[in-house]
Short mmCIF file of C-alpha atoms in Angstrom, two decimals:
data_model
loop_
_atom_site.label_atom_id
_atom_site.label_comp_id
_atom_site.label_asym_id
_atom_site.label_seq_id
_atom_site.Cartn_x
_atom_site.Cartn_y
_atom_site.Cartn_z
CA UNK F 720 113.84 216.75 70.89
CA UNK F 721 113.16 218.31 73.93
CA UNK F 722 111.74 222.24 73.13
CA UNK F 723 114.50 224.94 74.03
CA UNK F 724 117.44 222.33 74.37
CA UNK F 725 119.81 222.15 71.13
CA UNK F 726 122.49 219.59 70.50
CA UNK F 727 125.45 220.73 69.02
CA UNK F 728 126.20 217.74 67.08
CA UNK F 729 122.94 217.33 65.48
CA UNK F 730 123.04 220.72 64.62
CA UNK F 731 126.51 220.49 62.73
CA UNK F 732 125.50 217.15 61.01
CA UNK F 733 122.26 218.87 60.16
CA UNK F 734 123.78 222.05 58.60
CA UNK F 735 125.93 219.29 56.07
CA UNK F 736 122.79 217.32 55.46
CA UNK F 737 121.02 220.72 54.55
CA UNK F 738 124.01 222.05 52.38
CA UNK F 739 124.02 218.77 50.49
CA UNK F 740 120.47 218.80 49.64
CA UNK F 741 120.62 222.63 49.52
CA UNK F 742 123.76 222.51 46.57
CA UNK F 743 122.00 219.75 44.87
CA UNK F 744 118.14 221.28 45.26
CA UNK F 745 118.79 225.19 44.09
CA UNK F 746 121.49 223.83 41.61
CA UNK F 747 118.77 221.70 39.61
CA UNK F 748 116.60 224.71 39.95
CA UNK F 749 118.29 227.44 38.68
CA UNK F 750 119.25 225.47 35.65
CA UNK F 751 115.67 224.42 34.61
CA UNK F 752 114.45 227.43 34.78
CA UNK F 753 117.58 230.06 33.64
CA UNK F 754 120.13 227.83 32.51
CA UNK F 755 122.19 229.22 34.85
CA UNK F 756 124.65 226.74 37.17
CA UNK F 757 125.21 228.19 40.37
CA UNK F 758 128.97 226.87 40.28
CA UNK F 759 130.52 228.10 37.16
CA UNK F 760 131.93 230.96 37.75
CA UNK F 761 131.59 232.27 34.12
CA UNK F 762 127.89 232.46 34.19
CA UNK F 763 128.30 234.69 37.61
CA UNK F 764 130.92 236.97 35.69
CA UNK F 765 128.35 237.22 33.22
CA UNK F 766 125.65 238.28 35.73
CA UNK F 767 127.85 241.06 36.88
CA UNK F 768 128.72 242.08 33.58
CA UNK F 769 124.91 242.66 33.00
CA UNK F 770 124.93 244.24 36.32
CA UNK F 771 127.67 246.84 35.48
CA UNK F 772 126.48 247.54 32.21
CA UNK F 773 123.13 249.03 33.88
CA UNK F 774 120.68 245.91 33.35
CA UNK F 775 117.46 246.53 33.63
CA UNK F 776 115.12 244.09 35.44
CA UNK F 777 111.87 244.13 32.85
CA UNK F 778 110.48 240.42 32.30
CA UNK F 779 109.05 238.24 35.04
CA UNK F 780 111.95 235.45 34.28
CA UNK F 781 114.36 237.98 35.17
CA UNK F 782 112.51 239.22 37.79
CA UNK F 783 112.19 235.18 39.34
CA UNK F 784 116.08 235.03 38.75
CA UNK F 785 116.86 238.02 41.14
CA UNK F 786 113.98 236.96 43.49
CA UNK F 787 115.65 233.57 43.48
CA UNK F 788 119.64 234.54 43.76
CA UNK F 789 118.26 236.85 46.95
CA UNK F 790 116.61 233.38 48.76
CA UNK F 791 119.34 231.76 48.22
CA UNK F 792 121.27 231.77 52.15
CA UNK F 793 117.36 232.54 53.66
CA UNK F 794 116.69 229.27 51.69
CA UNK F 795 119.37 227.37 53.35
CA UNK F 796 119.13 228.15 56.90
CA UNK F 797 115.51 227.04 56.30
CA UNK F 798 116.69 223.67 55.22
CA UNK F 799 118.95 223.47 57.68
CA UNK F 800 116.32 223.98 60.35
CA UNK F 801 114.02 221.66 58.67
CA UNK F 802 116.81 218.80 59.12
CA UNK F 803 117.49 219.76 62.31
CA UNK F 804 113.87 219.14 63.29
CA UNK F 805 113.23 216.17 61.03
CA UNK F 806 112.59 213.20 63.24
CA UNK F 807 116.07 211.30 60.89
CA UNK F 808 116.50 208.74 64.08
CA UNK F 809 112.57 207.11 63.38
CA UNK F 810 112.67 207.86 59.83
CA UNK F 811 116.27 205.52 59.51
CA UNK F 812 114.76 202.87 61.67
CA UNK F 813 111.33 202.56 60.35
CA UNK F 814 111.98 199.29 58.28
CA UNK F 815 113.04 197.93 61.83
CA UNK F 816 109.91 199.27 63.04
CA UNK F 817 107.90 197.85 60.55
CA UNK F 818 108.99 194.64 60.78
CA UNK F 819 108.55 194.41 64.81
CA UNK F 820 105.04 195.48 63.96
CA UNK F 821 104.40 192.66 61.57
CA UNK F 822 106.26 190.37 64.49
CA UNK F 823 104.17 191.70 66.57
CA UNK F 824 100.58 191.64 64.39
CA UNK F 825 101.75 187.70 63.90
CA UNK F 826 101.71 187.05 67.54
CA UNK F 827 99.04 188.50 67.93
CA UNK F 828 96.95 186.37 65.81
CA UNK F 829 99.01 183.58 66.78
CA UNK F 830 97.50 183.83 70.58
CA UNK F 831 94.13 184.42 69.56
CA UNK F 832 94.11 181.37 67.13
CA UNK F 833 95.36 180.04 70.48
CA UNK F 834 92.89 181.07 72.31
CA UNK F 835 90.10 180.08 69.99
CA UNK F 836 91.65 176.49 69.48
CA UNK F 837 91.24 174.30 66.02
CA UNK F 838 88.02 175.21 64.39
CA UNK F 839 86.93 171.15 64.18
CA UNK F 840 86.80 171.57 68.17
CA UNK F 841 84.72 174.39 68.08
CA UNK F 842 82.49 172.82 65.80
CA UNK F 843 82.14 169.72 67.86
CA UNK F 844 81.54 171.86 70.76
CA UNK F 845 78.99 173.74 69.47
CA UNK F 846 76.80 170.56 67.96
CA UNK F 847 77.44 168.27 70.34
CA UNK F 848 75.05 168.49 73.74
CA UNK F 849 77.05 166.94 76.49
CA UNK F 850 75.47 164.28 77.99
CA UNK F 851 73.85 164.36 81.16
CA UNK F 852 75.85 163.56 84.18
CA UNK F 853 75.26 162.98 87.99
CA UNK F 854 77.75 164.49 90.10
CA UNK F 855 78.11 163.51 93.61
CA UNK F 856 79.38 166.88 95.50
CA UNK F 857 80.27 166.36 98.90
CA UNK F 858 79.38 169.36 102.19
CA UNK F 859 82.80 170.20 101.92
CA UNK F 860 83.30 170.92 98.32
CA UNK F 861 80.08 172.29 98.12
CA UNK F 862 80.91 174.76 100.61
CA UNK F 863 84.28 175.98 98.56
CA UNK F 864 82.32 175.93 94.90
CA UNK F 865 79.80 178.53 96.80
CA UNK F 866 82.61 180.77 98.13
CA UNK F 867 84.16 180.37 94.61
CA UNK F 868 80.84 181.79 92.57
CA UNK F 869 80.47 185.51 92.60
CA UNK F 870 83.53 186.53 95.13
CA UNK F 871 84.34 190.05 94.58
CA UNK F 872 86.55 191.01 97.05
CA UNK F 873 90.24 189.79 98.27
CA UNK F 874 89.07 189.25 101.56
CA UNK F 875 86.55 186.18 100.26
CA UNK F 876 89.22 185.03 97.95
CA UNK F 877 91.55 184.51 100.68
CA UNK F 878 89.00 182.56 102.49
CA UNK F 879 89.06 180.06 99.29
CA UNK F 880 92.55 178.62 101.03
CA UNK F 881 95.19 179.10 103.63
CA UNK F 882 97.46 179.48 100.86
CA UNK F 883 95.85 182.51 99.06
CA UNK F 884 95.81 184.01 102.13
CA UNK F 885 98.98 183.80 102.88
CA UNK F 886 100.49 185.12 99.62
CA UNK F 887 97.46 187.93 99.17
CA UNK F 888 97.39 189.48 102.85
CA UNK F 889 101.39 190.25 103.34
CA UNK F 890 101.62 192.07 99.65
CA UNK F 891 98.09 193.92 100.93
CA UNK F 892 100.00 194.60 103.99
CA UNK F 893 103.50 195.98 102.39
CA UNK F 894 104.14 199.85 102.51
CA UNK F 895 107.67 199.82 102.11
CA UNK F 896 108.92 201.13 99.00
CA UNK F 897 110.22 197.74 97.98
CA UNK F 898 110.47 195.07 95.08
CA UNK F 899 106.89 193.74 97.72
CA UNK F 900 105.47 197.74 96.40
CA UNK F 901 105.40 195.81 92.46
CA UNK F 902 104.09 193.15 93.56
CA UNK F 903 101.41 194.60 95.12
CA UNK F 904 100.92 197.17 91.73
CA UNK F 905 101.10 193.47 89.92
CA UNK F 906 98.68 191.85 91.31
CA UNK F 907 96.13 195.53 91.13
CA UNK F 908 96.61 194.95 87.81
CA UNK F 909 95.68 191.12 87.78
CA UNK F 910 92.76 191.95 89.87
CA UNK F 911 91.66 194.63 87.13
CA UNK F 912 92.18 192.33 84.56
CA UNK F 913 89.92 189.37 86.32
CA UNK F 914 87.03 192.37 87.56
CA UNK F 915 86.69 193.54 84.18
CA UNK F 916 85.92 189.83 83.13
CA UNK F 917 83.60 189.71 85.77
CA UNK F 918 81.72 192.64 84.74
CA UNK F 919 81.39 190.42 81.65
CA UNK F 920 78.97 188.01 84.03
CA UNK F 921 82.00 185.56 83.14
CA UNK F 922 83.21 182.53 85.99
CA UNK F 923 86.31 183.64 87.42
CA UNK F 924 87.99 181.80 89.97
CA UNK F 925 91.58 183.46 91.19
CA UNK F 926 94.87 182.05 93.04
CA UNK F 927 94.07 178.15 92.05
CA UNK F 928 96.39 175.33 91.24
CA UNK F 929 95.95 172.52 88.75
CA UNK F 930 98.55 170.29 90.93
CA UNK F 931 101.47 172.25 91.50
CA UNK F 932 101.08 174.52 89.06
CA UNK F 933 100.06 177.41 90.23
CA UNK F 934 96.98 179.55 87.57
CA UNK F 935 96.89 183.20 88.63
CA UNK F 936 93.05 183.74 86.54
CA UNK F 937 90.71 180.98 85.60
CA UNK F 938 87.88 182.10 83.08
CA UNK F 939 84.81 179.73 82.42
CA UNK F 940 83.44 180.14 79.30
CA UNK F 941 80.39 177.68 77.55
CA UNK F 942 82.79 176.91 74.89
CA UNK F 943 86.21 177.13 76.90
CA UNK F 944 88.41 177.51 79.35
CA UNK F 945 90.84 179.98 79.67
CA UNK F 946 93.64 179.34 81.79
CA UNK F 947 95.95 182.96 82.45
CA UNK F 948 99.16 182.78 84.14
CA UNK F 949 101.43 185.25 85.80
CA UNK F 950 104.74 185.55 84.17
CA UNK F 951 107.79 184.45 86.58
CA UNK F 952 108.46 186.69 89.71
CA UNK F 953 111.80 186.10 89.82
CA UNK F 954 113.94 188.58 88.03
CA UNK F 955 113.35 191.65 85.68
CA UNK F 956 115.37 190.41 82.29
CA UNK F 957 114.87 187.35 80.96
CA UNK F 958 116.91 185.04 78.49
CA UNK F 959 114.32 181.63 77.29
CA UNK F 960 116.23 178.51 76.91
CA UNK F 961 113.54 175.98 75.81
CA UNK F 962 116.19 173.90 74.03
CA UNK F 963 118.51 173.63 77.12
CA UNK F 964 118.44 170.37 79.53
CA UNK F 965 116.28 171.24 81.44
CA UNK F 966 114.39 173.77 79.86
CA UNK F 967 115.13 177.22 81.88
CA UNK F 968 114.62 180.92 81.95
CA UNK F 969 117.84 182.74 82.35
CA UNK F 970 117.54 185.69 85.00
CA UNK F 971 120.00 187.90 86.56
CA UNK F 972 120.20 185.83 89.56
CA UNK F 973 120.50 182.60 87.97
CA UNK F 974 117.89 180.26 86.20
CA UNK F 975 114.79 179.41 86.68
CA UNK F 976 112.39 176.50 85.13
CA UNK F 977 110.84 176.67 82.12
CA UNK F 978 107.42 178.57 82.97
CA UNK F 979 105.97 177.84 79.27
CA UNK F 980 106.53 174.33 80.33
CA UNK F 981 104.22 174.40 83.53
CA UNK F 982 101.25 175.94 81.37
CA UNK F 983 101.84 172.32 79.19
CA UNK F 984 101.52 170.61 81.48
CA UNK F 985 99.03 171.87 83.45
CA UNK F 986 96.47 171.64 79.90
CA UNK F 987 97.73 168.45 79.81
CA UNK F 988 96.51 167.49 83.50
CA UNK F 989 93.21 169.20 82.85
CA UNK F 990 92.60 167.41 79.78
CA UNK F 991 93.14 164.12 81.24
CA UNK F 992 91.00 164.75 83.99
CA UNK F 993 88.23 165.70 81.87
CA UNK F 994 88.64 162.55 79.58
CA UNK F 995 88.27 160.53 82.85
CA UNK F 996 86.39 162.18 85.16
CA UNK F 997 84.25 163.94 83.14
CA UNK F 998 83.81 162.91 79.84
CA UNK F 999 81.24 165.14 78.95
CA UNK F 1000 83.77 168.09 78.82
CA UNK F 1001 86.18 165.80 77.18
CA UNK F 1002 86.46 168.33 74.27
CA UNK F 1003 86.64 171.06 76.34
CA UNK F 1004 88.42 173.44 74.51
CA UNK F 1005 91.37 174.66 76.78
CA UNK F 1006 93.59 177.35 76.51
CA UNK F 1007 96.45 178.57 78.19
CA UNK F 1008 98.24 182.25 78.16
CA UNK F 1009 101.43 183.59 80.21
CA UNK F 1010 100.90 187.34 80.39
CA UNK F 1011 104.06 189.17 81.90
CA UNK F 1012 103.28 192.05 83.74
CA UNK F 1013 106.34 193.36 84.26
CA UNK F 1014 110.48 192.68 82.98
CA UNK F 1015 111.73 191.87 79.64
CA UNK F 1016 112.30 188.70 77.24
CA UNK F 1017 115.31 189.62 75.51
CA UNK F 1018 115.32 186.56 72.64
CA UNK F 1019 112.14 186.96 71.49
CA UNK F 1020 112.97 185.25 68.63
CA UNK F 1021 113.61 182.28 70.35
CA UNK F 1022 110.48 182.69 72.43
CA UNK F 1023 108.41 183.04 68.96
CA UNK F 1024 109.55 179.77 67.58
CA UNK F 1025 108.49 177.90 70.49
CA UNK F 1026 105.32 179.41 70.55
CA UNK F 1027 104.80 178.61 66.85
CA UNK F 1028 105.47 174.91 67.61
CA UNK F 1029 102.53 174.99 70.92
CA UNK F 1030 99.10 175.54 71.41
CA UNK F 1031 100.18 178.36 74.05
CA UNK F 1032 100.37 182.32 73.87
CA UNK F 1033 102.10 185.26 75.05
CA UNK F 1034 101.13 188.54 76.11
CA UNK F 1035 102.05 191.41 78.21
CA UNK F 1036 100.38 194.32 80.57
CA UNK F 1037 101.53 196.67 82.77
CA UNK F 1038 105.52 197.43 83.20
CA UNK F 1039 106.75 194.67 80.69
CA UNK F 1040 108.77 196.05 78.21
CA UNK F 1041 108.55 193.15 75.70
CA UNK F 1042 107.24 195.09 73.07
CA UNK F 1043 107.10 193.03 70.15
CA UNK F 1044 104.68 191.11 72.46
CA UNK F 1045 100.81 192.25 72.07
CA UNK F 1046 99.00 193.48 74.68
CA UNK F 1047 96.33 191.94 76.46
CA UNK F 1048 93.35 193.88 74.85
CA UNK F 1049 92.45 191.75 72.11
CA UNK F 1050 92.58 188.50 73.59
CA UNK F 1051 90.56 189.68 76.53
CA UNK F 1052 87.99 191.03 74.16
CA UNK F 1053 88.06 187.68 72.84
CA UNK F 1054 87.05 185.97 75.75
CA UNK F 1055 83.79 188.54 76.69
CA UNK F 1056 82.74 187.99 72.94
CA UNK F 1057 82.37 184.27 74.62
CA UNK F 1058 78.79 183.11 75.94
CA UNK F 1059 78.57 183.02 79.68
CA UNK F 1060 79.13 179.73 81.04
CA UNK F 1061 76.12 178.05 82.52
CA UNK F 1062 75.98 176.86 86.91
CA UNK F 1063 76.27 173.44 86.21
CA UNK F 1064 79.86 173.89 83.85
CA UNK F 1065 80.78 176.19 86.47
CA UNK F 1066 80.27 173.37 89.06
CA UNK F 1067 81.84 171.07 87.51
CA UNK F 1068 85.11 172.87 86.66
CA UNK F 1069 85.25 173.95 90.09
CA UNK F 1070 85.29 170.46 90.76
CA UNK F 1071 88.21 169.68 88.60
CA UNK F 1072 90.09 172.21 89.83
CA UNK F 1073 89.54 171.10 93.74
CA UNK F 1074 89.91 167.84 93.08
CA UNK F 1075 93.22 168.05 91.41
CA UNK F 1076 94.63 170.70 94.43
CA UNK F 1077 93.18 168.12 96.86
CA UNK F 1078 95.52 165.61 94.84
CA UNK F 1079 98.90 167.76 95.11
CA UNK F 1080 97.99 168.31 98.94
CA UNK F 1081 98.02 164.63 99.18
CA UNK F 1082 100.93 164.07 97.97
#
């Protein structure tokens, strides 16, 4: 309620609220301590009777009893300002709100069990050395892997590709107030997000594909990979249909594919690389997260039961307004809590992602 504004119908249902209570509140009163019921009208003849007859106020009961009949309307306009006040809209839908938290605290741990994949994995990761492994790394490749470690800047991340430059420099470029001004507060945020990680002394590499797929924030861990995609551009409500044929997103403009599917299938791609190309990272534990950074899922319960039935998470930053969805803080934290990766892994997932790009330009 906003301070010096007052809604008339509030205040008339709060002045019945407050005479209900009131009647019920000061009639239970009065009878446990004088036996006297505020809506017979014989016991108020009998007061005035007293009254006429010159009573004489002497005992501290009696005393109470007057102090308590004179309270009686200050009493109730109190009461009716307290309901007036009373925050009745959150009180009424806090078993709603508690239950969107608990949605919400399940998620959560749902994305960082995700995130941390199944614990026999981890173990295997952390007793098993991988073995050693001569890579051949041609000029070329070697020259993108060394403008891929320790860019800080747009500028050298455009230089990774043609195609990063081309999608960075025009929203960089953009000062009409425009759906291009979000984009550009989008991807501020992303590149928050992935200097923050950096910070961290953790691998980042930004704007890369595995195929077609399109990753907006790889993160290089020793014991992982994280792979962190942007939710869809298109549209600002969205309806999942996971179950349709094919599986789409409804916007609304019309649909759009599945984007949880993409994330599948680009773990998928990875992991199959890594089984033959690079068997020593076989195990690689690799995780995938969508975080939407701006719009709205409306069926979240639909989205929830296909994220119970995948190895994938959810999360959301900036203008989404998802908000059973967690935020991005605790999986993030999960990720520093991770050892820095060493050169050579760093190498060597470089690689993989390269080498797979190289593929979808060939195609």
């Amino acid at each position: 309620m906003k301070k010096g504004k007052i809604h008339f119908f509030r205040l008339l249902f709060s002045a019945i609220i407050g005479l209900a209570l009131f009647y019920v509140a000061a009639r239970e009163i009065f009878l446990f301590f004088w036996n006297f019921d505020l809506t017979l009208e014989r016991h108020w003849m009998h007061i005035w009777n007293k009254w006429q007859n010159g009573w004489v106020i002497r005992t501290p009961r009696e005393i109470g009893f007057v102090f308590a009949v004179l309270l009686l309307i200050p009493s109730y306009f109190l009461l009716w300002y307290l309901v007036y006040v009373f925050p009745l809209k959150k009180f009424l839908l806090f078993p709603f709100s508690l239950f969107e938290r608990r949605k919400k605290a399940k998620l959560l741990k749902q994305s960082l069990e995700a995130a941390r994949g199944p614990s026999n994995l981890q173990e295997s990761l952390q007793n098993k050395k991988p073995p050693e492994k001569t890579i051949k790394i041609s000029a070329k490749k070697m020259h993108k892997i060394d403008q891929l470690r320790g860019k800080q800047t747009n500028t050298a991340i455009a230089n990774v590709s043609e195609e990063t430059h081309q999608n960075i420099q025009p929203r960089s470029l953009s000062k009409k107030p425009t759906k291009e001004d979000e984009a550009v507060s989008r991807f501020d945020l992303w590149e928050e997000l992935a200097n923050h990680l950096e910070e961290e002394k953790l691998f980042i590499l930004r704007q890369m594909k595995v195929k077609n797929i399109p990753v907006n924030t790889f993160v290089i861990t020793q014991e992982a990979l994280f792979l962190l995609f942007e939710g869809p551009s298109e549209g600002d409500s969205w309806e999942v249909k996971e179950n349709s044929i094919p599986p789409v997103w409804q916007t609304e403009s019309g649909n759009i594919a599945s984007p949880l599917r993409a994330m599948v299938n680009a773990k998928t791609i990875l992991q199959n690389y890594f089984s033959t190309e690079q068997p020593q990272y076989a195990e690689l534990n690799i995780n995938c997260c969508m975080i939407l950074d701006h719009g709205n899922v409306v069926n979240t319960d639909d989205l929830l039961s296909v994220l119970e039935e995948w190895d994938i998470s959810v999360l959301r930053m900036g203008s989404c307004k998802t908000a059973v969805l967690p935020d991005t803080t605790a999986l993030i934290e999960y990720i520093k809590s991770q050892p820095a990766s060493s050169e050579e892994m760093n190498d060597n997932v470089a690689i993989a992602i390269l080498d797979l790009m190289e593929v979808d330009e060939n195609i």
